[in-house]
PDB file of C-alpha atoms in Angstrom:
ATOM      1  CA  UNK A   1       0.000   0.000   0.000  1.00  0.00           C
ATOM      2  CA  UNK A   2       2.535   1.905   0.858  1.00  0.00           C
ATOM      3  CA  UNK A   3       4.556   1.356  -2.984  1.00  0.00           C
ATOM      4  CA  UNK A   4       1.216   2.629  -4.454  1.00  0.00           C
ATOM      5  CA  UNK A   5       0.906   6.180  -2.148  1.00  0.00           C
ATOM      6  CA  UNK A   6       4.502   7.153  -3.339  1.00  0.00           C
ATOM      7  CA  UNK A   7       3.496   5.837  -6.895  1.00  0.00           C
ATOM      8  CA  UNK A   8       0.522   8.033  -6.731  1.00  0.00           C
ATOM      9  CA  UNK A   9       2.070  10.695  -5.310  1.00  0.00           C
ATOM     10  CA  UNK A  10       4.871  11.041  -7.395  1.00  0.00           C
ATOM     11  CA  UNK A  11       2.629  10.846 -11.246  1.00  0.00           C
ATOM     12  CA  UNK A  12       0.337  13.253  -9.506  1.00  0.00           C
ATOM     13  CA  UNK A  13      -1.174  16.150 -11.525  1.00  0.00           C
ATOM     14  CA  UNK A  14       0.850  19.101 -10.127  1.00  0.00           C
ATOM     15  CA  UNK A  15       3.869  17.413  -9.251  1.00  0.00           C
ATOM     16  CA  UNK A  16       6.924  17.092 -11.007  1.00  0.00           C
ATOM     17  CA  UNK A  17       6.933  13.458 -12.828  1.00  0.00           C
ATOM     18  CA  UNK A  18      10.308  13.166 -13.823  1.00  0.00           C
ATOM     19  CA  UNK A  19      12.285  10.637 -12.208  1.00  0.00           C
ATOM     20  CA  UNK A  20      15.650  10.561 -11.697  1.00  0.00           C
ATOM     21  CA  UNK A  21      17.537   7.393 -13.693  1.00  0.00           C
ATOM     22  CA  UNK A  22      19.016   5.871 -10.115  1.00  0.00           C
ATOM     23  CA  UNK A  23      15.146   5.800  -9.000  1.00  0.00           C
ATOM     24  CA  UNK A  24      13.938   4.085 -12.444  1.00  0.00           C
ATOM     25  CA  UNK A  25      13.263   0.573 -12.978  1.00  0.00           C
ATOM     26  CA  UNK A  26      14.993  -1.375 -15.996  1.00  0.00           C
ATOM     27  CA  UNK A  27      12.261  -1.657 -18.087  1.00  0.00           C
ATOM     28  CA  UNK A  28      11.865   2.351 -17.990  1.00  0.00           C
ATOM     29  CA  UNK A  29      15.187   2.638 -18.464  1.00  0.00           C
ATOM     30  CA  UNK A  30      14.736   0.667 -21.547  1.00  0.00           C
ATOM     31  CA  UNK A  31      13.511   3.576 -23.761  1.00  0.00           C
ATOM     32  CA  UNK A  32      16.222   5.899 -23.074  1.00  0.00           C
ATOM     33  CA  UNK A  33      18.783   3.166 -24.283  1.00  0.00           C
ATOM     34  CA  UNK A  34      17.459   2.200 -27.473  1.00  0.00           C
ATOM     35  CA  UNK A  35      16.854   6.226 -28.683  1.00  0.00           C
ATOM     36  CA  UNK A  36      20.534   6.908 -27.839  1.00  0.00           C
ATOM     37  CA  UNK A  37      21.388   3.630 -29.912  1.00  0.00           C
ATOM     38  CA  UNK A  38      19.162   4.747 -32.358  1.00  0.00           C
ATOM     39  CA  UNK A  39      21.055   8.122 -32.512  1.00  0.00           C
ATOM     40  CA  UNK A  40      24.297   6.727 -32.749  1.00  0.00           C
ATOM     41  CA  UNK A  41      23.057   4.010 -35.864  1.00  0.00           C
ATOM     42  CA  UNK A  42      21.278   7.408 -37.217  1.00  0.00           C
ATOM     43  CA  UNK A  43      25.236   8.808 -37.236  1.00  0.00           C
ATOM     44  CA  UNK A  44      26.718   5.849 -38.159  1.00  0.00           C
ATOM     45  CA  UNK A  45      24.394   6.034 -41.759  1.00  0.00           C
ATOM     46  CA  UNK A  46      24.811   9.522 -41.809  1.00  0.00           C
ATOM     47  CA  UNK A  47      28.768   8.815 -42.247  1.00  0.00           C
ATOM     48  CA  UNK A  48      28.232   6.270 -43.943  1.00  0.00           C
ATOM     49  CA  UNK A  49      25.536   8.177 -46.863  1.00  0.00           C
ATOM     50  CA  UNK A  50      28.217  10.941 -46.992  1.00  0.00           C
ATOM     51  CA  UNK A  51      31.209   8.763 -48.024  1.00  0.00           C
ATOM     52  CA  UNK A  52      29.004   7.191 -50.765  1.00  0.00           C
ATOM     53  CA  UNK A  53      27.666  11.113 -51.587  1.00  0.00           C
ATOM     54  CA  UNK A  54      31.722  12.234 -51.724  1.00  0.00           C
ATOM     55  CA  UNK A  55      33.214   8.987 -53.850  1.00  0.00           C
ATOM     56  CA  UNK A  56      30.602   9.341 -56.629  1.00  0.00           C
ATOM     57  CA  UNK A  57      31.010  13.598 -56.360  1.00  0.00           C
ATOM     58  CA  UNK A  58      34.930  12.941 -57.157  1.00  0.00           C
ATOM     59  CA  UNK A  59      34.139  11.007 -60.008  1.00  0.00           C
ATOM     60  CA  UNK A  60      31.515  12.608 -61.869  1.00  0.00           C
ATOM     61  CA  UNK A  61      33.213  16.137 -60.878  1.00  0.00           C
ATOM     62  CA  UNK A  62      36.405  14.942 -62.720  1.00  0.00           C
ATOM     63  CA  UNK A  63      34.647  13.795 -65.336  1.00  0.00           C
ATOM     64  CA  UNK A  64      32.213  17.195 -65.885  1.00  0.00           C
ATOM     65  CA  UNK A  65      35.747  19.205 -65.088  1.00  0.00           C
ATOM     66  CA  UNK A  66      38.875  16.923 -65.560  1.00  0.00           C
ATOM     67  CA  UNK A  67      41.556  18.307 -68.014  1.00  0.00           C
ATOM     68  CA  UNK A  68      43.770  15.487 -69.569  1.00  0.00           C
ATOM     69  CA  UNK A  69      47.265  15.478 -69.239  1.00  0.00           C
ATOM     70  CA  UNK A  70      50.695  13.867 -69.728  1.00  0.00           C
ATOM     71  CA  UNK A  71      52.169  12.972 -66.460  1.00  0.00           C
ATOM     72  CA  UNK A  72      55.640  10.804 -65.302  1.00  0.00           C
ATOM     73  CA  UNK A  73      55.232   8.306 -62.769  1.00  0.00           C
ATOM     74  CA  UNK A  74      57.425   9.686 -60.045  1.00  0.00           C
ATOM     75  CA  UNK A  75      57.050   6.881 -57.352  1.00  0.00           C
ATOM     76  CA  UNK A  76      54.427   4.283 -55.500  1.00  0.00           C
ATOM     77  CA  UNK A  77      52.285   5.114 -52.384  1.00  0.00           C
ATOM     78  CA  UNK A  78      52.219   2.247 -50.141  1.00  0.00           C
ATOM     79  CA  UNK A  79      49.257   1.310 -48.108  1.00  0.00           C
ATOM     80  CA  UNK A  80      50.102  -1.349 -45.487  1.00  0.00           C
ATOM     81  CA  UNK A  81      46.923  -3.719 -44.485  1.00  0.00           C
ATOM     82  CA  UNK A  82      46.310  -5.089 -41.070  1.00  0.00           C
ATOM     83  CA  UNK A  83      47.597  -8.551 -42.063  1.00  0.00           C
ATOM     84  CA  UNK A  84      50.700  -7.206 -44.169  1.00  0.00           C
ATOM     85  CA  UNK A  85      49.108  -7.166 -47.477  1.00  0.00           C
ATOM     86  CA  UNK A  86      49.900  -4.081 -49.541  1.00  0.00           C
ATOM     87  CA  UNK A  87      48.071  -1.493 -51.833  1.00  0.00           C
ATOM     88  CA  UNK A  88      49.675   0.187 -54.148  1.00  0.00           C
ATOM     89  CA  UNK A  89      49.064   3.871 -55.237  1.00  0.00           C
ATOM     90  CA  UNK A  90      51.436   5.302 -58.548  1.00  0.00           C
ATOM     91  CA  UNK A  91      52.781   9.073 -57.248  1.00  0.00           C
ATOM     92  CA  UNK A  92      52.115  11.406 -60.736  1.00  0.00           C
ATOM     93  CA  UNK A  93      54.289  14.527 -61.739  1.00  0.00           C
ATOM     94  CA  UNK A  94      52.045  16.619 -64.298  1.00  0.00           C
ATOM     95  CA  UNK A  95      52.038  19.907 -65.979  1.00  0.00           C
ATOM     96  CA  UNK A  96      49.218  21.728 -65.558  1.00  0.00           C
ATOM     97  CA  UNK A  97      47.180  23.262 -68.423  1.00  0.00           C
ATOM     98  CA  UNK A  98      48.561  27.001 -66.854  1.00  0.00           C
ATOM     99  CA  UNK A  99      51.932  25.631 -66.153  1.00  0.00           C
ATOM    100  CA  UNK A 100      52.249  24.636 -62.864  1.00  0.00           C
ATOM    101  CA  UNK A 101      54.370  21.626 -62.134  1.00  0.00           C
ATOM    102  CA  UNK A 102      52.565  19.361 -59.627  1.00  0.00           C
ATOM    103  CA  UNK A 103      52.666  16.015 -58.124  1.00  0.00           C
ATOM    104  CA  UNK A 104      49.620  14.035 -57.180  1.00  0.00           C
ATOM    105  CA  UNK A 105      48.548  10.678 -55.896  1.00  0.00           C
ATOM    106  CA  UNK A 106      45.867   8.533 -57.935  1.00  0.00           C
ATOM    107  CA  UNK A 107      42.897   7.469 -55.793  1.00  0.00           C
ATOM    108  CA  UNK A 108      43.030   3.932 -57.862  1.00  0.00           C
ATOM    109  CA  UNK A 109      45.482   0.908 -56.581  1.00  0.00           C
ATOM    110  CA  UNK A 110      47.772  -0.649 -59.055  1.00  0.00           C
ATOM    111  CA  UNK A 111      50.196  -3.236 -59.761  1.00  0.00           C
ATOM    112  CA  UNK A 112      53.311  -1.648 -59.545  1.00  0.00           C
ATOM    113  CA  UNK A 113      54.933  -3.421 -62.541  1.00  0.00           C
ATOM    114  CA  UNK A 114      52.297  -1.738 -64.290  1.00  0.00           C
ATOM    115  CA  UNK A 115      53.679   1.882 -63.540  1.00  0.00           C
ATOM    116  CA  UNK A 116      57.778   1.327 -63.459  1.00  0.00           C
ATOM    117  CA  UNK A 117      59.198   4.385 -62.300  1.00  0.00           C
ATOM    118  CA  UNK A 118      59.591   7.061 -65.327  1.00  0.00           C
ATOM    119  CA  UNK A 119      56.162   5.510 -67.229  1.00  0.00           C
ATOM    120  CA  UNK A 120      54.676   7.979 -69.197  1.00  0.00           C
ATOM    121  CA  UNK A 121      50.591   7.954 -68.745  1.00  0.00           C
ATOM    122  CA  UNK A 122      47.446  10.323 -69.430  1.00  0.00           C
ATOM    123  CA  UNK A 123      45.686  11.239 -66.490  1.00  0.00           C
ATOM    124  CA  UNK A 124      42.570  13.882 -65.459  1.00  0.00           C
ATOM    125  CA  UNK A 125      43.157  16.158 -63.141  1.00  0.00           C
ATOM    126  CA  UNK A 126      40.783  18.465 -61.318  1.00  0.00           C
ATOM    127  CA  UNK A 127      41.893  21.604 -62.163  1.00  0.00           C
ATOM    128  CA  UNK A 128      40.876  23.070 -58.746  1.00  0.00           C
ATOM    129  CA  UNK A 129      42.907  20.902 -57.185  1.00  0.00           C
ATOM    130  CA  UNK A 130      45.511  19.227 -59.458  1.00  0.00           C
ATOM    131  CA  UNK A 131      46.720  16.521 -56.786  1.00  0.00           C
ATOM    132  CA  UNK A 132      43.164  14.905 -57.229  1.00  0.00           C
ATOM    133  CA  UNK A 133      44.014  12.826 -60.525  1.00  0.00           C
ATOM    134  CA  UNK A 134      42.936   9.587 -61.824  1.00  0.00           C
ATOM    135  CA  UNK A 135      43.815   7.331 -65.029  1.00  0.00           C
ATOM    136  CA  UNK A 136      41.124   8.142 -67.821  1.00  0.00           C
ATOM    137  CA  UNK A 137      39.770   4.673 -67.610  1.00  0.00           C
ATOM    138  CA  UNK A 138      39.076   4.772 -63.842  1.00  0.00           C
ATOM    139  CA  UNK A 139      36.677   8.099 -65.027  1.00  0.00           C
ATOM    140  CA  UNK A 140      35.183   6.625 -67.675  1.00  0.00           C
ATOM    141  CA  UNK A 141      33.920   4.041 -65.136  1.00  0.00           C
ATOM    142  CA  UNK A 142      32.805   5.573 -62.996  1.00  0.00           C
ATOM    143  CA  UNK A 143      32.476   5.343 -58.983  1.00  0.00           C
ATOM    144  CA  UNK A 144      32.451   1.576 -59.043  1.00  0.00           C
ATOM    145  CA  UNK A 145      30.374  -0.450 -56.592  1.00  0.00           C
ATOM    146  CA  UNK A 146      32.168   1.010 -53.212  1.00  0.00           C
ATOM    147  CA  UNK A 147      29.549   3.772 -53.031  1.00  0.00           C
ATOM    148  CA  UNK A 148      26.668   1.421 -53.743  1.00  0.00           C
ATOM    149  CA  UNK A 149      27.952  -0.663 -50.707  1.00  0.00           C
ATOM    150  CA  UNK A 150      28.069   2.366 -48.788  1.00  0.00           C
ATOM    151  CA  UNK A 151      24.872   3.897 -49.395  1.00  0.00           C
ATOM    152  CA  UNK A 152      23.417   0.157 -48.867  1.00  0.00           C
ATOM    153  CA  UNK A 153      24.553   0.268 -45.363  1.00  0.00           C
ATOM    154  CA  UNK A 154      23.813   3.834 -45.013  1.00  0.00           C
ATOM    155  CA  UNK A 155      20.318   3.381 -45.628  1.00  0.00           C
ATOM    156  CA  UNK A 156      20.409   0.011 -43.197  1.00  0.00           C
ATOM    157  CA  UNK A 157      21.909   1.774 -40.023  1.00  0.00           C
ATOM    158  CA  UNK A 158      19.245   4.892 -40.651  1.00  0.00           C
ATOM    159  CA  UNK A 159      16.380   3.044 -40.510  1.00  0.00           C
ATOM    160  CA  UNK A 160      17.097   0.878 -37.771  1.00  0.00           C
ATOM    161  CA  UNK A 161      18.055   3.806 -35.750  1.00  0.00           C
ATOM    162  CA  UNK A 162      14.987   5.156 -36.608  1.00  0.00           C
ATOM    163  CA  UNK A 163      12.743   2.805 -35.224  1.00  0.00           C
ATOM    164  CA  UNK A 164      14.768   2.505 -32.327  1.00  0.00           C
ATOM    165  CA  UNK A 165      14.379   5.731 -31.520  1.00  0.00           C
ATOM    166  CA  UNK A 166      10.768   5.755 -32.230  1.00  0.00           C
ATOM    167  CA  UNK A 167      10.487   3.083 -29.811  1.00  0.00           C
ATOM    168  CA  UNK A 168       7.885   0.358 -30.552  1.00  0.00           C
ATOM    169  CA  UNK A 169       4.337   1.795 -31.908  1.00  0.00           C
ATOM    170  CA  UNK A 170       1.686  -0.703 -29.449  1.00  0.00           C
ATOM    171  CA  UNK A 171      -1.888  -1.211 -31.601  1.00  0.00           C
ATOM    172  CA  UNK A 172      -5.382   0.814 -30.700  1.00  0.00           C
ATOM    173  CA  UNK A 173      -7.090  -0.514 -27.893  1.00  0.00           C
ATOM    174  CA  UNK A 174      -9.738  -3.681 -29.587  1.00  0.00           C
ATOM    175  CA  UNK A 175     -12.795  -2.083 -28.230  1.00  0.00           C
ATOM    176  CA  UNK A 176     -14.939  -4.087 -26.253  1.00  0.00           C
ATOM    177  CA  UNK A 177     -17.410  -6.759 -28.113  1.00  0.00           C
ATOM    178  CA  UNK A 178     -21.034  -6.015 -27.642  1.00  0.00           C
ATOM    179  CA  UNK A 179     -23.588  -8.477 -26.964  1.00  0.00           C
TER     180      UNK A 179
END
């Protein structure tokens, strides 16, 4: 009797209903957990929507704004993998269509026997930014399916974080049957 006078007391009209979380039980803790999860999944796609967003904006800008060029291979970026594999990134040395010499990394891996050291090669450059460069053929095919894979996910993790933080929907009361 006792339980139920606080109870009362404390959901009364006029008095302040909020409890503090030390003084909820689990299952009305419950709610809170699964909106902040469903923030953080929310975030997650965000990230995740924007990555796909920026990978097919870098191609299709380069393509709308790329200039072509002549450009030395200078040297290989190395990427090291978690279990010692290796990606491989050919270093270009361009002139640029105002005459500026610059140097830029391709986005695309390679097999370095492919680009020796001193290779001659066309690339596009963006000529905002002529370190952003790519091999014509990586342009002319676009984005590839990383962004797809991304935006897949994306689209995953945002709607699960949206019905966790709309929290479960319970059904209209059945009214009762008459007689």
């Amino acid at each position: 009797a006792d339980t139920r006078a606080i109870l009362s007391m404390a959901t009364a009209p006029g008095r302040n209903a909020t409890m503090s979380a030390a003084t909820r039980t689990p299952s009305q803790l419950q709610p809170t957990k699964a909106r902040g999860l469903g923030i953080f999944l929310m975030l997650i796609g965000l990230v995740l929507a924007y990555g796909a967003y920026s990978q097919v904006g870098e191609v299709r800008g380069l393509a709308a704004r790329g200039v072509q060029a002549e450009a030395t291979v200078v040297g290989m970026e190395t990427h090291r993998g978690r279990r010692g594999s290796a990606t491989y990134y050919p270093v270009f040395q361009l002139v640029t269509a105002d005459g500026r010499t610059v140097q830029g990394t391709s986005s695309t891996a390679v097999t370095p026997s492919d680009f020796p050291r001193e290779r001659r090669a066309t690339v596009v450059y963006d000529p905002a930014d002529p370190t952003r460069l790519r091999l014509p053929s990586d342009v002319a095919s676009g984005p590839g399916i990383t962004p797809w894979v991304l935006a897949f996910f994306a689209v995953l993790l945002l709607l699960g974080g949206v019905l966790l933080f709309r929290g479960p929907r319970h059904a209209a009361p059945v009214p009762p049957a008459r007689p």
